[in-house]
Short mmCIF file of C-alpha atoms in Angstrom, two decimals:
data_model
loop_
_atom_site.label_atom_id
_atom_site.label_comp_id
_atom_site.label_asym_id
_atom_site.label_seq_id
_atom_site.Cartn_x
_atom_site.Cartn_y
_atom_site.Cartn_z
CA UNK A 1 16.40 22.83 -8.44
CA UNK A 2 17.03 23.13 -4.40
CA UNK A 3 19.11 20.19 -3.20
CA UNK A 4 16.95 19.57 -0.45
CA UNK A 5 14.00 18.86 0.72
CA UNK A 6 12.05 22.04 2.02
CA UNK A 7 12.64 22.38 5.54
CA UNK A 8 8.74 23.22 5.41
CA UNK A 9 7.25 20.21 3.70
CA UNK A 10 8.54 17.59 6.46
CA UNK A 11 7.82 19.85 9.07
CA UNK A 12 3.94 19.42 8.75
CA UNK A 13 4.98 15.69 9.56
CA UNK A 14 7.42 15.76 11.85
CA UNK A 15 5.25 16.57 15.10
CA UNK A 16 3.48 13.14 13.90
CA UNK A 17 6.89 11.35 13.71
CA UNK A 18 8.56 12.55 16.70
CA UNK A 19 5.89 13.83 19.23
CA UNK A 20 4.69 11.67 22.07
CA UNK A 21 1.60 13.29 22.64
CA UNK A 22 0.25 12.26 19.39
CA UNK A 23 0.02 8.76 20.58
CA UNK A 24 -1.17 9.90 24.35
CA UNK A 25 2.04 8.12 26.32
CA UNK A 26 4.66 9.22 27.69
CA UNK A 27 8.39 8.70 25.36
CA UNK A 28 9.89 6.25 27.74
CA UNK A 29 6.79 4.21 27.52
CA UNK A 30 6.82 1.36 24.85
CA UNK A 31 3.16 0.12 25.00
CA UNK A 32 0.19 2.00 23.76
CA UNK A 33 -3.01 1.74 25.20
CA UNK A 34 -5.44 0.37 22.67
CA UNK A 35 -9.02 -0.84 22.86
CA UNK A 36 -9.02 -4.05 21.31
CA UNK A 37 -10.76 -7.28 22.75
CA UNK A 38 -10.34 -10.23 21.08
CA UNK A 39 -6.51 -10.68 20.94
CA UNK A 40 -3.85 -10.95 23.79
CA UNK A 41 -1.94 -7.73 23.63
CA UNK A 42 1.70 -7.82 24.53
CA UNK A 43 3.70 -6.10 27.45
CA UNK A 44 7.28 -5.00 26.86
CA UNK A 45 8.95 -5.05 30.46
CA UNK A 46 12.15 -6.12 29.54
CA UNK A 47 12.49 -4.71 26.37
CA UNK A 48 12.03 -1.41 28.10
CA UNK A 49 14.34 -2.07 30.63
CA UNK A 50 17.57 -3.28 27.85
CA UNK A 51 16.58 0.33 25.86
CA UNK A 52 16.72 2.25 28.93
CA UNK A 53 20.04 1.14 29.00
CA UNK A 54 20.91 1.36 25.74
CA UNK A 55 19.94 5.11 26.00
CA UNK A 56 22.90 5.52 28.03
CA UNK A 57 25.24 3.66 25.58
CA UNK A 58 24.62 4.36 22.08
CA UNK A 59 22.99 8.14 20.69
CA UNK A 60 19.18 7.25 20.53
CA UNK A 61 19.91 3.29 22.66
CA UNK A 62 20.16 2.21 18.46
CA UNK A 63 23.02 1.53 15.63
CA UNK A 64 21.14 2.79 13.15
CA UNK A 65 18.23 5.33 13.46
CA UNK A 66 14.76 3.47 12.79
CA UNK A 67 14.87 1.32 14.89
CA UNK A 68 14.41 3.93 17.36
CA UNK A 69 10.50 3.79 16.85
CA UNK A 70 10.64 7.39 16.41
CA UNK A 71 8.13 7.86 13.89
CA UNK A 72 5.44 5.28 15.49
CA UNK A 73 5.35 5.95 19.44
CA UNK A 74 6.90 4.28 21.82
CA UNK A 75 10.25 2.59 22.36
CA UNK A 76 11.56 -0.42 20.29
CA UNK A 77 11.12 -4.39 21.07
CA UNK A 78 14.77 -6.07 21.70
CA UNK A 79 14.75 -8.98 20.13
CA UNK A 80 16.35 -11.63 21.37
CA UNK A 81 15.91 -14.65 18.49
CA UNK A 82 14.38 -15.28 14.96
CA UNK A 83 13.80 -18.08 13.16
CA UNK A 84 11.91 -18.66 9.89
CA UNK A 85 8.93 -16.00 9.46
CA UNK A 86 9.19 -15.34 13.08
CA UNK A 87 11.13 -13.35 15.70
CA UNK A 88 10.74 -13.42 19.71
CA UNK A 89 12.26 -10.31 21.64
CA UNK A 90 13.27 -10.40 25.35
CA UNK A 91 9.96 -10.66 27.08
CA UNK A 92 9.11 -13.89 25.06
CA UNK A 93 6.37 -12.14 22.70
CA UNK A 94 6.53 -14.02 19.14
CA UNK A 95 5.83 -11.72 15.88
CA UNK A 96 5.27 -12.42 12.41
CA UNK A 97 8.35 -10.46 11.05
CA UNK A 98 7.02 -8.63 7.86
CA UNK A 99 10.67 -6.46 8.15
CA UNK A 100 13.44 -9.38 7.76
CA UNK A 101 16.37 -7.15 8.26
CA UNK A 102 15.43 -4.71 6.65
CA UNK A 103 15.08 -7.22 3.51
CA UNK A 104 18.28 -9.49 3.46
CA UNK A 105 16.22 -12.58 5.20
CA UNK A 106 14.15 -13.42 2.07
CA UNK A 107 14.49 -17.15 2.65
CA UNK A 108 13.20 -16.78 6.28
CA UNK A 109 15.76 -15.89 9.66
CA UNK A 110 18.50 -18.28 10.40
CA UNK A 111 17.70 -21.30 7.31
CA UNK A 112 19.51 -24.77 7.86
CA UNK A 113 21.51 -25.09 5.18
CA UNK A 114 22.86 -21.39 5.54
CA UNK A 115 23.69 -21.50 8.43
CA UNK A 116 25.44 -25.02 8.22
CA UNK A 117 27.21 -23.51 5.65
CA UNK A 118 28.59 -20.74 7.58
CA UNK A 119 29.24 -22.85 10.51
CA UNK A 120 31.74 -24.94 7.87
CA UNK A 121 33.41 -21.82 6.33
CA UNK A 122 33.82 -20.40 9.60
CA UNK A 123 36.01 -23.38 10.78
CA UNK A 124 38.29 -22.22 7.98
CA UNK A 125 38.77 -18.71 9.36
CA UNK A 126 36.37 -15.73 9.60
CA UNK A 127 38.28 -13.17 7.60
CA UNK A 128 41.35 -14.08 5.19
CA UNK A 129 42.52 -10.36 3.82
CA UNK A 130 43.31 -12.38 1.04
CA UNK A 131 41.29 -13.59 -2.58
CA UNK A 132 39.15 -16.93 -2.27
CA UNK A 133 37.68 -18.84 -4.05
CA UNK A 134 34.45 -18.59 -3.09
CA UNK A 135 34.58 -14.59 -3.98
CA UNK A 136 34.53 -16.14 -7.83
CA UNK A 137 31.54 -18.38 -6.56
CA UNK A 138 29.29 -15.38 -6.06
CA UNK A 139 30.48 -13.15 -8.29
CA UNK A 140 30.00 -15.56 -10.94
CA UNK A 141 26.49 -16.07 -9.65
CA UNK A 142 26.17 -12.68 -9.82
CA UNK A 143 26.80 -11.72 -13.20
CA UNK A 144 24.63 -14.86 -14.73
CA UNK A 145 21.60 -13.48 -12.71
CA UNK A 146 22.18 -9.85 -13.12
CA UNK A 147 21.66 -8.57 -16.91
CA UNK A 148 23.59 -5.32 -16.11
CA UNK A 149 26.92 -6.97 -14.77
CA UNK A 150 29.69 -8.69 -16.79
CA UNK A 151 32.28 -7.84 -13.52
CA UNK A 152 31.37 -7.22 -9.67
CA UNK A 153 32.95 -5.24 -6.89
CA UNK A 154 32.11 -6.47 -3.20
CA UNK A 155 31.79 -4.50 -0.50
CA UNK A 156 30.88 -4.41 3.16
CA UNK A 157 27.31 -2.50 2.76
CA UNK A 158 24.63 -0.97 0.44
CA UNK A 159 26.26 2.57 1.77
CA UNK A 160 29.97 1.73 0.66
CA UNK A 161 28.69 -0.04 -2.41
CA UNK A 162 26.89 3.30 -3.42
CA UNK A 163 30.47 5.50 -2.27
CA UNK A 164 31.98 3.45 -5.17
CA UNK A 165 29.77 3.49 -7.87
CA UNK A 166 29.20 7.06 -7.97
CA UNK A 167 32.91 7.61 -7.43
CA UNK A 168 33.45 5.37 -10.59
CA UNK A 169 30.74 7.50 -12.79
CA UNK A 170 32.17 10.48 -12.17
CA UNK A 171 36.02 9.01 -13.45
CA UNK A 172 34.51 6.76 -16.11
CA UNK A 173 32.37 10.15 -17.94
CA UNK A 174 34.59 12.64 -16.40
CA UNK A 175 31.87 14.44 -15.09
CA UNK A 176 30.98 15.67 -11.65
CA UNK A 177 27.28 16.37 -11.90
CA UNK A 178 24.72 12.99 -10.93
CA UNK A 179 20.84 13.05 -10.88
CA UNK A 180 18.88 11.54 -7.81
CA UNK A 181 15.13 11.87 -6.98
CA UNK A 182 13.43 12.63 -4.14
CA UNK A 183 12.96 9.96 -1.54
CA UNK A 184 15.76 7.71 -2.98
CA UNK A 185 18.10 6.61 -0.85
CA UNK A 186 21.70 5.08 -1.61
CA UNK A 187 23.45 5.18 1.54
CA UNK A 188 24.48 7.48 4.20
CA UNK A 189 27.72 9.29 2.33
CA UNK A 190 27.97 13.42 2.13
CA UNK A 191 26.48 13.44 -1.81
CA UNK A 192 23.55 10.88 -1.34
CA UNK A 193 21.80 12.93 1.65
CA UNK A 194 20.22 15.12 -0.50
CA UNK A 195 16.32 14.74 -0.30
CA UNK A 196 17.26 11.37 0.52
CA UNK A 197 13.97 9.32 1.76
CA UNK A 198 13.26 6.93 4.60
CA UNK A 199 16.73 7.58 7.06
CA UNK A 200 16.02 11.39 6.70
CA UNK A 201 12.17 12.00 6.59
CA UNK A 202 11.40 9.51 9.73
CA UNK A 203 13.11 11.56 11.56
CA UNK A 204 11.81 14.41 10.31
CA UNK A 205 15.40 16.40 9.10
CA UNK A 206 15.23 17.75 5.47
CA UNK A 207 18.89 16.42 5.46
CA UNK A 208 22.09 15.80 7.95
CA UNK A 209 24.06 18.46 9.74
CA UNK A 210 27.77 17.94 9.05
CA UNK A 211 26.95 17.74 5.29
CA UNK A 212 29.13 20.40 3.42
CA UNK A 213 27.29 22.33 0.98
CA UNK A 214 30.36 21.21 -1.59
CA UNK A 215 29.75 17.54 -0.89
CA UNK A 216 26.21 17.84 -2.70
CA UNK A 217 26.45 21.40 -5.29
CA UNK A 218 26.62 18.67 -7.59
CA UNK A 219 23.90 16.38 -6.44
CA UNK A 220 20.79 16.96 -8.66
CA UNK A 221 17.35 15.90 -7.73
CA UNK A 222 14.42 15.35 -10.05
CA UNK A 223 10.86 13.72 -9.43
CA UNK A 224 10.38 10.36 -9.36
CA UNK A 225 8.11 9.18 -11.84
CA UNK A 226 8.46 12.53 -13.58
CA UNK A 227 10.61 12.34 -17.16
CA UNK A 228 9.69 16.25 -17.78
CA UNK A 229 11.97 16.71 -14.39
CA UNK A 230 14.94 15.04 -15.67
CA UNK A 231 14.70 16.45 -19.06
CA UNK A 232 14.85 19.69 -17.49
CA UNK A 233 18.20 18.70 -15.52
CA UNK A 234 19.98 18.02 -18.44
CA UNK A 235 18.91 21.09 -20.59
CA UNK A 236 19.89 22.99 -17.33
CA UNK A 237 23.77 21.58 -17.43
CA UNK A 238 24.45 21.00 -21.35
CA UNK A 239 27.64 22.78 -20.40
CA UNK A 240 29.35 19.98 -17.87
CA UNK A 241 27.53 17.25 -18.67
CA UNK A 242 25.76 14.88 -16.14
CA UNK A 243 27.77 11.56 -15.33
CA UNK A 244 24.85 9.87 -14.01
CA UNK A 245 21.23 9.10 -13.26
CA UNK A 246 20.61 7.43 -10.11
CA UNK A 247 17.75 5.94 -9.03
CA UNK A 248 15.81 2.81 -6.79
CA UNK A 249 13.92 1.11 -9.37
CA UNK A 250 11.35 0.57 -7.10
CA UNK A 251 12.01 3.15 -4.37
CA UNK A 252 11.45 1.55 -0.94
CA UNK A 253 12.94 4.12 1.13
CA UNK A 254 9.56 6.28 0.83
CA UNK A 255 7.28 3.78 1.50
CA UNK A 256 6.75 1.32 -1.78
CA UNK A 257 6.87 3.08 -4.81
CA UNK A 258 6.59 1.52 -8.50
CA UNK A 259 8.34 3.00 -11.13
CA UNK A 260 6.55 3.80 -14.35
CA UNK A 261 7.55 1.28 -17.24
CA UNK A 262 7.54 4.81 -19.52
CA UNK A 263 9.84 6.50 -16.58
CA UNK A 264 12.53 3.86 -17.12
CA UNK A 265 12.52 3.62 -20.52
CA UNK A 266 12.82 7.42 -21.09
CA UNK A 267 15.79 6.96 -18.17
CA UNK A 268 17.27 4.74 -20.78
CA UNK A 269 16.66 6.56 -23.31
CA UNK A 270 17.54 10.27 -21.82
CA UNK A 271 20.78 8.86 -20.68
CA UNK A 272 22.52 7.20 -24.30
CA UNK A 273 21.40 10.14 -26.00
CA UNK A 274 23.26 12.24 -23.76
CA UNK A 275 26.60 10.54 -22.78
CA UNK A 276 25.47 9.72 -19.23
CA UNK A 277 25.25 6.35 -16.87
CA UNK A 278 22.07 4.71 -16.08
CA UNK A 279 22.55 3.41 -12.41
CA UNK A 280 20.32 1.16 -10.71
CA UNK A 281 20.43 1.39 -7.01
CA UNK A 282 19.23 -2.54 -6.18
CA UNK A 283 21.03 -2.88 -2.71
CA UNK A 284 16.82 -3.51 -1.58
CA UNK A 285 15.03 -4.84 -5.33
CA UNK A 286 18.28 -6.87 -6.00
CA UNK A 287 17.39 -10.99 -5.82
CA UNK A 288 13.96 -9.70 -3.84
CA UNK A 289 11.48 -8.61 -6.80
CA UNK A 290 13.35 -10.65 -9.28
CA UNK A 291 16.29 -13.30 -9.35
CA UNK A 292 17.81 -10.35 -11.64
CA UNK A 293 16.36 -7.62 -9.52
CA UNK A 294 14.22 -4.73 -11.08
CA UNK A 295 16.01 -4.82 -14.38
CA UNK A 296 14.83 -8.21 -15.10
CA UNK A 297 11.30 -7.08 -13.77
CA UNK A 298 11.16 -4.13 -15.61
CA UNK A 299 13.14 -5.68 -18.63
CA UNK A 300 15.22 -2.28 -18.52
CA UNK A 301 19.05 -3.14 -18.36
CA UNK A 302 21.50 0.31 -16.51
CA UNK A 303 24.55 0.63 -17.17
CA UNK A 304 25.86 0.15 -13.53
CA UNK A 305 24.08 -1.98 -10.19
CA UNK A 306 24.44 -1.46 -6.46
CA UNK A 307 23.79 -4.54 -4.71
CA UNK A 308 23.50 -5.63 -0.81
CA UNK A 309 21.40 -7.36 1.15
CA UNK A 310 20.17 -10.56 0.07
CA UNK A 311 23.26 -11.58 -1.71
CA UNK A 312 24.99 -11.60 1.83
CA UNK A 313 22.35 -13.81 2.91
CA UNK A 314 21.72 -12.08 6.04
CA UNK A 315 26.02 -11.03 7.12
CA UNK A 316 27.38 -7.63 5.92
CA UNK A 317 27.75 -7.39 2.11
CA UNK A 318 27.42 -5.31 -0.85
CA UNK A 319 28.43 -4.94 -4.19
CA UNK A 320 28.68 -2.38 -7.60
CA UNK A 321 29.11 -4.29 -10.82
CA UNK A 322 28.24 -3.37 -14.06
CA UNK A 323 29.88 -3.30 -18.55
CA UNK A 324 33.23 -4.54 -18.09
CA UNK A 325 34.57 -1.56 -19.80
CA UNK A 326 33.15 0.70 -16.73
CA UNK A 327 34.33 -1.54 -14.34
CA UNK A 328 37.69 -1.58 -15.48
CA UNK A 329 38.29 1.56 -13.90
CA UNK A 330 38.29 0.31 -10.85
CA UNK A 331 41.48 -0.33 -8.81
CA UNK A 332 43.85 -2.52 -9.57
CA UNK A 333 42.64 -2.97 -12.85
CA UNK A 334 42.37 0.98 -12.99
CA UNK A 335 42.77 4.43 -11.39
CA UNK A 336 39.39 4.74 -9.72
CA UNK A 337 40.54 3.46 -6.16
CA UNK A 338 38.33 1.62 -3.56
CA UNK A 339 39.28 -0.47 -1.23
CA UNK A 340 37.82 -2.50 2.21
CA UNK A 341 39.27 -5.06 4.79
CA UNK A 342 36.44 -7.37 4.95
CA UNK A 343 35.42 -6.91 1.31
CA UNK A 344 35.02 -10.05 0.26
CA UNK A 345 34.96 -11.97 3.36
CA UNK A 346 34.24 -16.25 3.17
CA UNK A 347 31.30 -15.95 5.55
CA UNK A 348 29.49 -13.11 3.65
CA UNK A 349 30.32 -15.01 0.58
CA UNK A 350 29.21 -18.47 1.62
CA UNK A 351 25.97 -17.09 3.07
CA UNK A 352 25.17 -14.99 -0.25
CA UNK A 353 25.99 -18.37 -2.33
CA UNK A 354 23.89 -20.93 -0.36
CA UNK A 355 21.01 -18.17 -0.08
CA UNK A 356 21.21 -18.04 -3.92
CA UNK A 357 21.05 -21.14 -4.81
CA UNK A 358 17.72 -21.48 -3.24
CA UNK A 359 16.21 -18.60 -5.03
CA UNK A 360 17.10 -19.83 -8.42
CA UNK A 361 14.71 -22.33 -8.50
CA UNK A 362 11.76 -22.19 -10.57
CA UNK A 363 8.85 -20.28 -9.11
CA UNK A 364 10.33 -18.52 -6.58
CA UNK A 365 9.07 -15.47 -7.07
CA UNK A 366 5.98 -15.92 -8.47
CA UNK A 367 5.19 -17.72 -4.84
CA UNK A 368 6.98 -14.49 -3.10
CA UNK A 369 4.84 -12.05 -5.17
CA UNK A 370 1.51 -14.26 -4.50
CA UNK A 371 1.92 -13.83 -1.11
CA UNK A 372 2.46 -10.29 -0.97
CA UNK A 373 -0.32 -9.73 -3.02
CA UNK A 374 -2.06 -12.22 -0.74
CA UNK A 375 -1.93 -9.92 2.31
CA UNK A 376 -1.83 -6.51 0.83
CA UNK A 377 -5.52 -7.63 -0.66
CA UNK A 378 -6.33 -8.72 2.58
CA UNK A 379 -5.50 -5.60 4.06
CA UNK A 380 -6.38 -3.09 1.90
CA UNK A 381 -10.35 -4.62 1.90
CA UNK A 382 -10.13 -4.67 5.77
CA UNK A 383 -9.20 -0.86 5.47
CA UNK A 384 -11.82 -0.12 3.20
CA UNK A 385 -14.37 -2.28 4.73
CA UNK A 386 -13.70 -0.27 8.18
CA UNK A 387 -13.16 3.60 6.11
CA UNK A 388 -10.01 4.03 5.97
CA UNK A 389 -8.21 5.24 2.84
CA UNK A 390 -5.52 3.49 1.85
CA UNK A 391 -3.66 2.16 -1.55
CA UNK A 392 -1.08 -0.45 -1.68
CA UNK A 393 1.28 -2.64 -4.31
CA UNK A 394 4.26 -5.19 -4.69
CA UNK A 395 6.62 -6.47 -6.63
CA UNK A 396 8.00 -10.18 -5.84
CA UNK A 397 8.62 -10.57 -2.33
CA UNK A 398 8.46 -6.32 -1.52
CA UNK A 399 5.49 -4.51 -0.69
CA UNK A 400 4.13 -1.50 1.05
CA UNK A 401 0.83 0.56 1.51
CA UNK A 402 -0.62 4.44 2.69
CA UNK A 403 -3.18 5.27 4.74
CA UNK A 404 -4.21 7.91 1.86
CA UNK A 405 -5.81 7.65 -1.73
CA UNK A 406 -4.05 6.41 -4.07
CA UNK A 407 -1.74 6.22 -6.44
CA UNK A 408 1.37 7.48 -4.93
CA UNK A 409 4.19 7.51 -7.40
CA UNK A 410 6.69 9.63 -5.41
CA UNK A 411 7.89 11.18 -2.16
CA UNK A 412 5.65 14.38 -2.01
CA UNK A 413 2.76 12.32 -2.45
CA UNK A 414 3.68 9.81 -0.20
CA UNK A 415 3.91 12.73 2.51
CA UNK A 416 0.68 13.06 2.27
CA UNK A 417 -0.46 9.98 4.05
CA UNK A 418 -2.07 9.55 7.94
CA UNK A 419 1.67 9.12 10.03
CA UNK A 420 -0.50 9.53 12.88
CA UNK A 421 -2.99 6.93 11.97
CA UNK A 422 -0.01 4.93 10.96
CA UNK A 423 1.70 5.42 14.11
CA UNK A 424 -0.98 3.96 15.95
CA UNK A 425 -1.67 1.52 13.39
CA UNK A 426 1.61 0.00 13.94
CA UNK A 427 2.08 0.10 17.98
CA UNK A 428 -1.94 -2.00 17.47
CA UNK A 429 -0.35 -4.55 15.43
CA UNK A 430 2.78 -5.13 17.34
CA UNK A 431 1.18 -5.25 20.61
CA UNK A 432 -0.69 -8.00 18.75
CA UNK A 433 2.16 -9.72 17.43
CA UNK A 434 2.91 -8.20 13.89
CA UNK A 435 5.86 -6.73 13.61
CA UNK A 436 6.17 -4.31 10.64
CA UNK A 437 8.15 -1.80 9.75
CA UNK A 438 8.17 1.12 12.25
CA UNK A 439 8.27 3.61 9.49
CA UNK A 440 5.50 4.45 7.31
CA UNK A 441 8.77 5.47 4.66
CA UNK A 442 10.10 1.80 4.46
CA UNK A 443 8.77 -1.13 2.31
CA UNK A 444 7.74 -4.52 3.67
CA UNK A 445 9.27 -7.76 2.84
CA UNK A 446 7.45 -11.46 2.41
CA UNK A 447 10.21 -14.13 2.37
CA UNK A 448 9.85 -18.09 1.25
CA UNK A 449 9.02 -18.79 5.21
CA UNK A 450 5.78 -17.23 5.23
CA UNK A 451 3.03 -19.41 5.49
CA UNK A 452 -0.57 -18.56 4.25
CA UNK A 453 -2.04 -19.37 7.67
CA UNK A 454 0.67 -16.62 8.77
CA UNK A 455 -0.71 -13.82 6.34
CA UNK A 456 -4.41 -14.89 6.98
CA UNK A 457 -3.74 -14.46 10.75
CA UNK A 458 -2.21 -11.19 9.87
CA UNK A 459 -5.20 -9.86 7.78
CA UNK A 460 -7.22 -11.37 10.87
CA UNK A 461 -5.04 -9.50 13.47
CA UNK A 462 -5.43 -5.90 11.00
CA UNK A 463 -8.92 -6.36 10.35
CA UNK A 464 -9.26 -6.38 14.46
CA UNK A 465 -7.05 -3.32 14.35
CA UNK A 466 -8.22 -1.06 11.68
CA UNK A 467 -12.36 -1.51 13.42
CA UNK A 468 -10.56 0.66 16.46
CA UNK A 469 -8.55 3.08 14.48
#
């Protein structure tokens, strides 16, 4: 199987991600002309004026790529404070934030008692270099919530988290060879951009110059959602042996994607019968669709997690647990080495443990996933009510929807949906004060600050929209 995705699939997509004319503005210019009458639509002065700067500063005026807008129109909002379910950039425009960085903000931006929190650790010291207690705090939290992990790693990121884990397969099977699927993303390392989702297909690059071919020859990809795929992996390499199958258990780096419940439990099942790992790449479903992530969902239990995000409670984090025999490879306690300055850090830690806390109480979830399904109802009949195909889903507080017929239950289906109507879809609703994710390839998150007059004003605000698209 090719190790990438054809340079010729994406490329039917790309002039609707990256060119200008498809949304009839100029690139520099961040507001789209729309039609609509009955709300106030926003104007971006300032915001355009800080990107035209950052243009000059930083490749693309961003630190990470989709932020960039590329794949919508436009230039980005700066923002310039968030609080709650809401966010205000520069020019004073206020959104209801349906992105909450990228996921980690599942309480709602900046809460009280996280923040107080911090405020108190950070009077201690930012960064010790050293073990503290509150490292066992969290990882202890950890491993009761997870049912995968009896010992936990910490990292800095999803991306490092993801460098260690498959570096500890490989040593812990002795085998070289992993399995990934299309659109699944773990990170920005050399092996992992292979076919690799959201980062790569915005842009519209089958994968990253820079990449040696030996970094991925032994980088496998099979079809999500597709057992027949993986089967046919393994009968391919009976000779070395794989050392892993890697996967998002609900992939949110091509859009929102469910996993069949068959799919992981012939994963499971695939993978004891031939020597292999199970991982579960939860850096994004990890305390979001579950307090124990997609394996509790799913009620299918890997062999090794990746973790980020929401266990940082909003500051840089990640984290690779797992059996305690696998995990015992790691350095000190054994010869797989990994290592990181801030690994660990008290203000990471203390935000992850007060941000936990909160989502352990009862009914969480079930409120996260009612909202969700709250607005992607709401949605999806405005869409159909106006002609528009479209199918959508969620899982807890993650979500995600196509302008195409549904189902989509992986990456080449997924390309099949409107990026042009999405495009405009998206500059309409931000001009309007919704501010979703400016990527038809990423999920969407709901977080405990979302009100239902917030989602009904959203439905109100896309109902508006979709009539003009």
């Amino acid at each position: 199987m090719k190790l990438a995705i054809a340079t010729a699939l994406l490329a039917s997509t790309a002039a609707a991600f990256s060119s200008p004319a498809t949304f009839g503005v100029p690139r520099s210019t961040t507001s789209l002309a729309s039609t609509a009458e009955k709300s106030e639509v926003y104007t971006f002065e300032k915001s355009e004026e800080i990107f035209a700067e950052a243009q000059t500063l930083m490749p693309g005026g961003v630190s990470s790529p989709v932020r960039a807008f590329k794949s919508v129109g436009g230039n980005p909002v700066v923002f310039d404070r968030v609080k709650g379910a809401y966010a205000w950039d520069v020019d004073g425009n206020k959104y209801i934030d349906y992105v909450g960085t990228w996921g980690p903000a599942i309480l709602g931006h900046a809460d009280d008692d996280v923040l107080d929190a911090v405020k108190a650790t950070m009077e201690k010291g930012t960064s010790f270099g050293a073990p503290c207690p509150l490292e066992n705090e969290l990882a202890k939290m950890v491993i009761d919530a997870v049912p995968s992990v009896e010992m936990v790693r910490f990292t800095n990121s999803g991306t490092e988290a993801c460098m260690g884990m498959i570096r500890l397969v490989r040593a812990f099977t002795d085998r070289e060879k992993v399995i990934k699927f299309e659109g699944c993303y773990h990170g920005h390392a050399d092996s992992f951009l292979v076919q690799a989702g959201s980062g790569v297909a915005t842009l519209g690059l089958p994968d990253s110059p820079g990449v040696p071919a030996s970094a991925t020859k032994a980088t496998l990809c099979a079809e999500y959602n597709n057992l027949d795929s993986v089967k046919a992996i393994f009968e391919d390499n009976k000779e070395d042996g794989i050392a892993a199958v890697i996967l998002e258990p609900v992939v949110g780096n091509s859009g929102f994607i469910k996993p069949d419940k068959e799919f992981l439990e012939g994963l499971r099942k695939i993978t004891e019968e031939n020597g292999a790992l199970l991982v579960f790449d939860e850096v994004m479903t990890g305390f979001r669709v579950a307090y124990g992530g997609a394996q509790q969902y799913f009620g299918i239990t890997p062999d090794v997690t990746t973790m980020g995000k929401v266990i940082g409670g909003g500051l840089p984090v990640g984290a690779y647990g797992g059996r305690k025999d696998i995990m015992e490879m790691v350095a000190p306690a054994g010869p797989m080495y990994q290592a990181g300055t801030l690994s660990g850090n008290p203000l990471a830690m203390t935000a992850g443990i007060e941000t936990m806390k909160k989502l352990k109480v009862d009914g969480v979830y079930e409120e996260l996933e009612r909202k969700a399904k709250k607005l992607i109802d709401g949605i999806t009949a405005a869409a159909e009510k106006h002609g528009h195909a479209i199918t959508a889903d969620c899982a807890g507080g993650m979500f995600g929807w196509y302008f195409v017929e549904g189902p989509v239950k992986n990456f080449q289906e997924a390309t099949k949906a409107d990026a042009e109507k999405f495009g405009k879809w998206h500059r309409m609703m931000l001009e309007r004060g919704v501010y979703l994710a400016p990527s038809m390839y990423e999920a969407g998150f709901m977080s405990m600050s979302h009100t239902d007059e917030d989602i009904e004003k959203t439905i109100a605000v896309a109902d508006e929209v979709l009539s003009q698209l």
